């Protein structure tokens, strides 16, 4: 993520020289200055920097010399913030961190997220809103590090998005009793849902309803796709559905059942579906087999090739059977593989059965 430029910052490297004091201070902290020059030289050109002060704040939180150097190498723009700004951010993150030990660990892992402090008031308002909503602090810290953009929104926008989701959940037949759990689960799975617009949500739900999906089925798709459906458009969904309809040569009703079984048919773009389908066909798998177990299209071509290779080594012919053994998560596959392996290794006779001996 690019660092927002303040009006006092400049990237004009021709007319400026490196700040010697900054260089010396970084050098004394064992920071790799060559790395900063290569990635973000503009930081070294600024007239004002707070190297020792920011290092001091990090050390106060428990960071050792190596950790301080790593943070400043990965996020050198940290030294352009005042100690007061960084301490304000520190107090903000402490609202959701168990202690400073956890906080410094997060800063070491995600320095860019921590040192983006331009939206301080929005960040604070959103943290408090998420807490009121019922999200646990460990989920909020995950959002701060992996989806920091959602905190830059004005809190009113996030509230509006949550209200839109709640309204649609109820209109699709969801119950008041389950609504809070549904919303919290959806947010935990996909916080980026908050970056969408209310209009986009409405358009996507209407598209599904116009294509014959019942309210209950739409709710099923929302939960199955973990909210990622809102990052699509009616046009992309239409193209993906048309592709599947042509490939599997099915009518509208059959297509709907295929999508309900494998929502990836709706989610993935045509080029992705094409590539995965071709990969399966090259392995000698038929379209009929894929239609029977469409979930295999959720897997990348590389994963499919790896799994087929492992099964073939056991003498299992994927072309003549179902694709169930290829399916699922890594854990699911290991279970299937283990069963096939143990079946192959099992002796053809029962060693504990009594032996019949003729007189």
Coordinates of C-alpha atoms in Angstrom, one line a residue:
X1 CA 0.0 0.0 0.0
X2 CA 1.4 3.4 -0.9
X3 CA 1.9 5.9 1.9
X4 CA -0.3 9.0 1.7
X5 CA 1.8 12.0 0.8
X6 CA 1.6 15.0 3.1
X7 CA 2.0 18.4 1.5
X8 CA 5.3 18.8 3.3
X9 CA 6.7 15.5 1.8
X10 CA 8.3 15.4 -1.6
X11 CA 9.5 12.6 -3.9
X12 CA 11.6 15.0 -6.0
X13 CA 15.0 13.2 -5.6
X14 CA 16.9 15.5 -7.9
X15 CA 16.6 18.7 -6.0
X16 CA 16.9 17.3 -2.5
X17 CA 19.7 15.6 -0.6
X18 CA 19.4 12.9 2.0
X19 CA 19.1 14.1 5.6
X20 CA 22.4 13.2 7.2
X21 CA 21.0 13.3 10.7
X22 CA 18.3 10.8 9.7
X23 CA 20.9 8.5 8.1
X24 CA 23.1 8.6 11.2
X25 CA 20.2 7.9 13.5
X26 CA 19.0 5.0 11.4
X27 CA 22.6 3.7 11.2
X28 CA 23.0 3.7 15.0
X29 CA 19.9 1.5 15.2
X30 CA 21.4 -1.1 12.8
X31 CA 18.8 -0.3 10.1
X32 CA 19.6 -1.4 6.6
X33 CA 19.7 2.0 4.9
X34 CA 20.4 0.5 1.4
X35 CA 17.0 -1.3 1.7
X36 CA 15.3 2.0 2.4
X37 CA 17.1 3.8 -0.4
X38 CA 15.9 1.0 -2.8
X39 CA 12.3 1.0 -1.7
X40 CA 11.4 4.4 -0.2
X41 CA 14.3 6.8 -0.7
X42 CA 11.9 9.8 -0.4
X43 CA 11.7 9.2 3.4
X44 CA 15.4 9.9 3.7
X45 CA 15.0 13.3 1.9
X46 CA 12.7 14.8 4.5
X47 CA 14.0 17.7 6.5
X48 CA 12.2 16.6 9.7
X49 CA 12.3 13.0 11.0
X50 CA 11.8 11.4 14.4
X51 CA 14.0 8.4 14.2
X52 CA 15.2 8.1 17.9
X53 CA 11.8 9.2 19.2
X54 CA 9.8 6.5 17.3
X55 CA 12.4 3.9 18.1
X56 CA 12.0 4.9 21.8
X57 CA 8.2 4.4 21.6
X58 CA 8.7 1.0 20.1
X59 CA 11.2 0.1 22.8
X60 CA 8.8 1.3 25.5
X61 CA 6.3 -1.3 24.2
X62 CA 8.9 -4.0 24.4
X63 CA 10.5 -4.2 21.0
X64 CA 14.2 -5.2 21.0
X65 CA 16.9 -3.8 18.8
X66 CA 16.3 -6.3 16.0
X67 CA 12.5 -5.7 16.0
X68 CA 12.9 -1.9 15.9
X69 CA 15.3 -2.2 12.9
X70 CA 12.9 -4.6 11.1
X71 CA 9.9 -2.2 11.6
X72 CA 11.8 0.8 10.4
X73 CA 13.2 -1.1 7.3
X74 CA 9.7 -2.3 6.3
X75 CA 7.9 0.9 7.1
X76 CA 10.5 3.8 7.1
X77 CA 7.7 6.4 6.8
X78 CA 7.1 5.7 10.5
X79 CA 9.9 8.1 11.3
X80 CA 7.9 11.0 9.7
X81 CA 5.2 10.8 12.4
X82 CA 5.5 12.7 15.6
X83 CA 5.8 10.7 18.9
X84 CA 2.4 12.2 19.9
X85 CA 0.8 10.8 16.8
X86 CA 2.3 7.4 17.3
X87 CA 1.3 7.3 21.0
X88 CA -2.3 8.2 20.0
X89 CA -2.3 5.3 17.6
X90 CA -0.8 3.1 20.3
X91 CA -3.6 4.0 22.7
X92 CA -6.2 3.3 19.9
X93 CA -4.9 -0.2 19.2
X94 CA -4.7 -0.9 22.9
X95 CA -8.5 -0.7 22.9
X96 CA -8.5 -4.1 21.2
X97 CA -5.2 -5.6 22.2
X98 CA -4.8 -7.7 25.4
X99 CA -1.5 -6.1 26.3
X100 CA 1.5 -4.3 24.9
X101 CA 3.2 -7.6 24.2
X102 CA 0.4 -8.5 21.7
X103 CA 0.5 -4.9 20.3
X104 CA 4.2 -4.9 19.5
X105 CA 3.9 -8.3 17.9
X106 CA 1.2 -7.0 15.6
X107 CA 3.3 -3.9 14.8
X108 CA 6.3 -6.1 13.9
X109 CA 4.1 -8.1 11.6
X110 CA 2.0 -5.3 10.1
X111 CA 3.9 -2.0 10.5
X112 CA 2.2 -0.3 7.5
X113 CA -1.2 -0.8 9.0
X114 CA -0.2 0.6 12.4
X115 CA 1.6 3.6 11.0
X116 CA -1.2 4.7 8.7
X117 CA -2.6 7.2 11.1
X118 CA -4.1 9.8 8.8
X119 CA -7.7 8.5 9.6
X120 CA -7.2 8.5 13.4
X121 CA -10.7 9.7 14.3
X122 CA -12.4 7.4 11.8
X123 CA -10.4 4.5 13.1
X124 CA -11.4 5.2 16.7
X125 CA -15.1 5.6 15.9
X126 CA -15.1 2.4 13.8
X127 CA -13.3 0.3 16.5
X128 CA -16.0 1.5 19.1
X129 CA -18.8 0.7 16.6
X130 CA -17.5 -2.8 15.9
X131 CA -17.2 -3.4 19.6
X132 CA -20.8 -2.3 20.1
X133 CA -21.9 -4.5 17.2
X134 CA -20.5 -7.5 19.2
X135 CA -17.4 -8.3 17.3
X136 CA -14.7 -9.8 19.5
X137 CA -11.5 -7.8 20.0
X138 CA -9.4 -10.6 18.4
X139 CA -11.5 -10.3 15.2
X140 CA -11.2 -6.5 15.3
X141 CA -7.4 -6.7 15.6
X142 CA -7.4 -9.1 12.5
X143 CA -9.4 -6.4 10.6
X144 CA -6.9 -3.7 11.7
X145 CA -4.0 -5.7 10.2
X146 CA -5.5 -7.4 7.2
X147 CA -8.3 -5.0 6.2
X148 CA -7.3 -1.6 7.5
X149 CA -9.2 0.3 4.8
X150 CA -12.5 -0.4 6.4
X151 CA -11.5 1.8 9.4
X152 CA -10.7 4.7 7.1
X153 CA -14.4 5.0 6.1
X154 CA -16.5 7.4 8.1
X155 CA -18.3 5.3 10.7
X156 CA -21.7 6.4 9.3
X157 CA -20.8 4.6 6.0
X158 CA -20.1 1.3 7.8
X159 CA -23.3 1.7 9.8
X160 CA -25.3 2.2 6.7
X161 CA -23.7 -0.9 5.1
X162 CA -24.5 -3.0 8.2
X163 CA -28.1 -1.7 8.2
X164 CA -28.4 -2.6 4.4
X165 CA -27.2 -6.1 5.1
X166 CA -29.6 -6.5 8.1
X167 CA -32.6 -5.2 6.0
X168 CA -31.8 -7.6 3.2
X169 CA -31.3 -10.6 5.5
X170 CA -34.8 -10.0 7.0
X171 CA -36.4 -9.4 3.6
X172 CA -35.0 -12.7 2.4
X173 CA -36.7 -14.5 5.2
X174 CA -33.9 -14.5 7.8
X175 CA -35.1 -14.4 11.4
X176 CA -34.5 -11.6 13.9
X177 CA -33.1 -14.1 16.4
X178 CA -30.3 -15.2 13.9
X179 CA -29.6 -11.9 12.3
X180 CA -26.8 -10.7 14.7
X181 CA -25.0 -14.1 14.4
X182 CA -25.3 -14.0 10.6
X183 CA -24.0 -10.5 10.3
X184 CA -21.0 -11.1 12.7
X185 CA -20.1 -14.3 10.9
X186 CA -20.3 -12.6 7.5
X187 CA -18.1 -9.7 8.7
X188 CA -15.6 -12.1 10.2
X189 CA -15.3 -14.0 7.0
X190 CA -15.2 -11.0 4.7
X191 CA -14.7 -7.6 6.3
X192 CA -14.2 -6.1 2.8
X193 CA -17.9 -6.3 2.3
X194 CA -18.0 -2.9 4.0
X195 CA -16.1 -1.3 1.1
X196 CA -19.0 -2.0 -1.2
X197 CA -22.0 0.3 -1.9
X198 CA -25.6 -0.3 -0.8
X199 CA -26.6 0.0 -4.5
X200 CA -24.2 -2.9 -5.5
X201 CA -25.7 -5.1 -2.8
X202 CA -29.2 -4.4 -4.0
X203 CA -28.4 -5.0 -7.7
X204 CA -26.7 -8.3 -7.0
X205 CA -29.6 -9.7 -4.9
X206 CA -32.1 -8.6 -7.5
X207 CA -30.1 -10.3 -10.2
X208 CA -30.2 -13.6 -8.4
X209 CA -34.0 -13.3 -7.8
X210 CA -34.6 -12.5 -11.4
X211 CA -32.7 -15.6 -12.3
X212 CA -35.1 -17.8 -10.4
X213 CA -33.4 -18.2 -7.1
X214 CA -35.8 -18.2 -4.2
X215 CA -35.2 -16.0 -1.1
X216 CA -34.0 -19.0 0.8
X217 CA -31.6 -20.0 -2.0
X218 CA -30.3 -16.4 -2.1
X219 CA -29.6 -16.5 1.6
X220 CA -27.8 -19.9 1.1
X221 CA -25.6 -18.4 -1.6
X222 CA -24.8 -15.3 0.6
X223 CA -23.6 -17.6 3.4
X224 CA -21.8 -20.1 1.1
X225 CA -19.9 -17.3 -0.7
X226 CA -19.1 -15.5 2.6
X227 CA -20.3 -12.2 1.3
X228 CA -17.9 -12.3 -1.7
X229 CA -21.0 -12.2 -3.9
X230 CA -21.2 -8.4 -3.3
X231 CA -17.8 -7.9 -4.9
X232 CA -19.3 -9.2 -8.2
X233 CA -21.6 -7.4 -10.7
X234 CA -24.7 -8.7 -12.4
X235 CA -22.8 -8.6 -15.7
X236 CA -19.9 -10.9 -14.5
X237 CA -22.4 -13.3 -12.8
X238 CA -24.4 -13.5 -16.1
X239 CA -21.3 -14.3 -18.1
X240 CA -20.2 -17.0 -15.7
X241 CA -23.7 -18.6 -15.6
X242 CA -23.9 -18.5 -19.4
X243 CA -20.5 -20.2 -19.6
X244 CA -21.6 -23.0 -17.3
X245 CA -24.9 -23.4 -19.1
X246 CA -23.1 -23.9 -22.4
X247 CA -20.4 -26.2 -21.0
X248 CA -22.7 -28.5 -19.2
X249 CA -25.5 -28.2 -21.8
X250 CA -28.2 -27.8 -19.1
X251 CA -31.5 -25.9 -18.8
X252 CA -32.1 -23.0 -16.4
X253 CA -33.4 -25.2 -13.6
X254 CA -30.4 -27.6 -13.8
X255 CA -28.0 -24.6 -14.0
X256 CA -29.6 -23.2 -10.8
X257 CA -29.0 -26.5 -9.0
X258 CA -25.4 -26.6 -10.2
X259 CA -24.8 -23.0 -8.8
X260 CA -26.4 -23.9 -5.5
X261 CA -24.1 -27.0 -5.3
X262 CA -21.1 -25.1 -6.4
X263 CA -21.4 -21.3 -5.9
X264 CA -17.9 -21.0 -7.4
X265 CA -19.7 -21.2 -10.8
X266 CA -21.2 -17.8 -10.0
X267 CA -18.2 -16.3 -8.3
X268 CA -15.3 -17.1 -10.6
X269 CA -14.9 -15.2 -13.9
X270 CA -15.1 -17.0 -17.2
X271 CA -11.3 -17.0 -17.9
X272 CA -10.7 -18.7 -14.5
X273 CA -13.5 -21.3 -15.1
X274 CA -12.1 -21.9 -18.6
X275 CA -8.6 -22.5 -17.3
X276 CA -9.7 -24.9 -14.6
X277 CA -12.0 -26.8 -17.0
X278 CA -9.3 -27.2 -19.5
X279 CA -6.9 -28.4 -16.8
X280 CA -9.4 -31.1 -15.8
X281 CA -10.1 -32.2 -19.4
X282 CA -6.3 -32.5 -20.1
X283 CA -6.2 -35.0 -17.2
X284 CA -8.7 -37.2 -19.1
X285 CA -11.7 -36.2 -16.9
X286 CA -15.0 -35.8 -18.8
X287 CA -17.5 -33.0 -18.7
X288 CA -20.1 -35.4 -17.4
X289 CA -17.8 -36.2 -14.4
X290 CA -17.3 -32.5 -13.7
X291 CA -21.1 -31.9 -13.9
X292 CA -21.6 -34.7 -11.4
X293 CA -19.1 -33.1 -9.0
X294 CA -18.8 -29.4 -10.0
X295 CA -17.0 -28.5 -6.7
X296 CA -13.7 -29.6 -8.3
X297 CA -13.8 -26.2 -10.2
X298 CA -13.1 -24.5 -6.8
X299 CA -9.6 -26.0 -6.9
X300 CA -6.7 -24.6 -8.9
X301 CA -5.2 -26.6 -11.8
X302 CA -2.0 -27.1 -9.8
X303 CA -3.9 -28.6 -6.8
X304 CA -5.9 -30.9 -9.2
X305 CA -2.6 -32.1 -10.9
X306 CA -1.0 -32.7 -7.5
X307 CA -4.0 -34.7 -6.2
X308 CA -4.3 -36.8 -9.4
X309 CA -0.6 -37.6 -9.3
X310 CA -0.9 -38.8 -5.6
X311 CA -4.0 -40.9 -6.4
X312 CA -2.4 -42.4 -9.5
X313 CA 0.6 -43.6 -7.5
X314 CA -1.8 -45.7 -5.5
X315 CA -3.2 -47.2 -8.8
X316 CA -6.5 -45.2 -8.5
X317 CA -7.9 -44.3 -11.9
X318 CA -9.7 -41.0 -11.7
X319 CA -11.1 -41.3 -15.2
X320 CA -13.2 -44.3 -14.4
X321 CA -14.6 -43.2 -11.0
X322 CA -16.2 -40.2 -9.4
X323 CA -14.3 -37.0 -8.6
X324 CA -15.3 -37.1 -4.9
X325 CA -11.8 -38.2 -3.9
X326 CA -10.3 -35.1 -5.5
X327 CA -12.7 -32.8 -3.8
X328 CA -12.6 -30.6 -0.7
X329 CA -10.0 -28.9 1.4
X330 CA -6.5 -30.2 1.9
X331 CA -7.7 -32.0 5.1
X332 CA -10.6 -33.5 3.2
X333 CA -8.3 -34.8 0.5
X334 CA -5.8 -36.3 3.0
X335 CA -8.7 -38.2 4.6
X336 CA -9.9 -39.6 1.2
X337 CA -6.3 -40.4 0.2
X338 CA -5.8 -42.2 3.5
X339 CA -8.9 -44.4 3.0
X340 CA -7.8 -45.4 -0.5
X341 CA -4.3 -46.1 0.7
X342 CA -5.4 -48.3 3.6
X343 CA -7.8 -50.2 1.3
X344 CA -5.0 -50.9 -1.1
X345 CA -2.7 -52.1 1.7
X346 CA -5.4 -54.2 3.4
X347 CA -4.6 -58.0 3.1
X348 CA -7.0 -60.0 0.9
X349 CA -7.6 -62.5 3.6
X350 CA -8.7 -62.0 7.2
X351 CA -5.7 -63.0 9.4
X352 CA -7.9 -63.5 12.5
X353 CA -10.5 -65.7 10.8
X354 CA -10.5 -69.4 11.9
X355 CA -8.8 -71.6 9.3
X356 CA -11.0 -74.5 8.0
X357 CA -9.0 -77.7 8.0
X358 CA -10.4 -80.8 6.4
X359 CA -10.1 -84.1 8.4

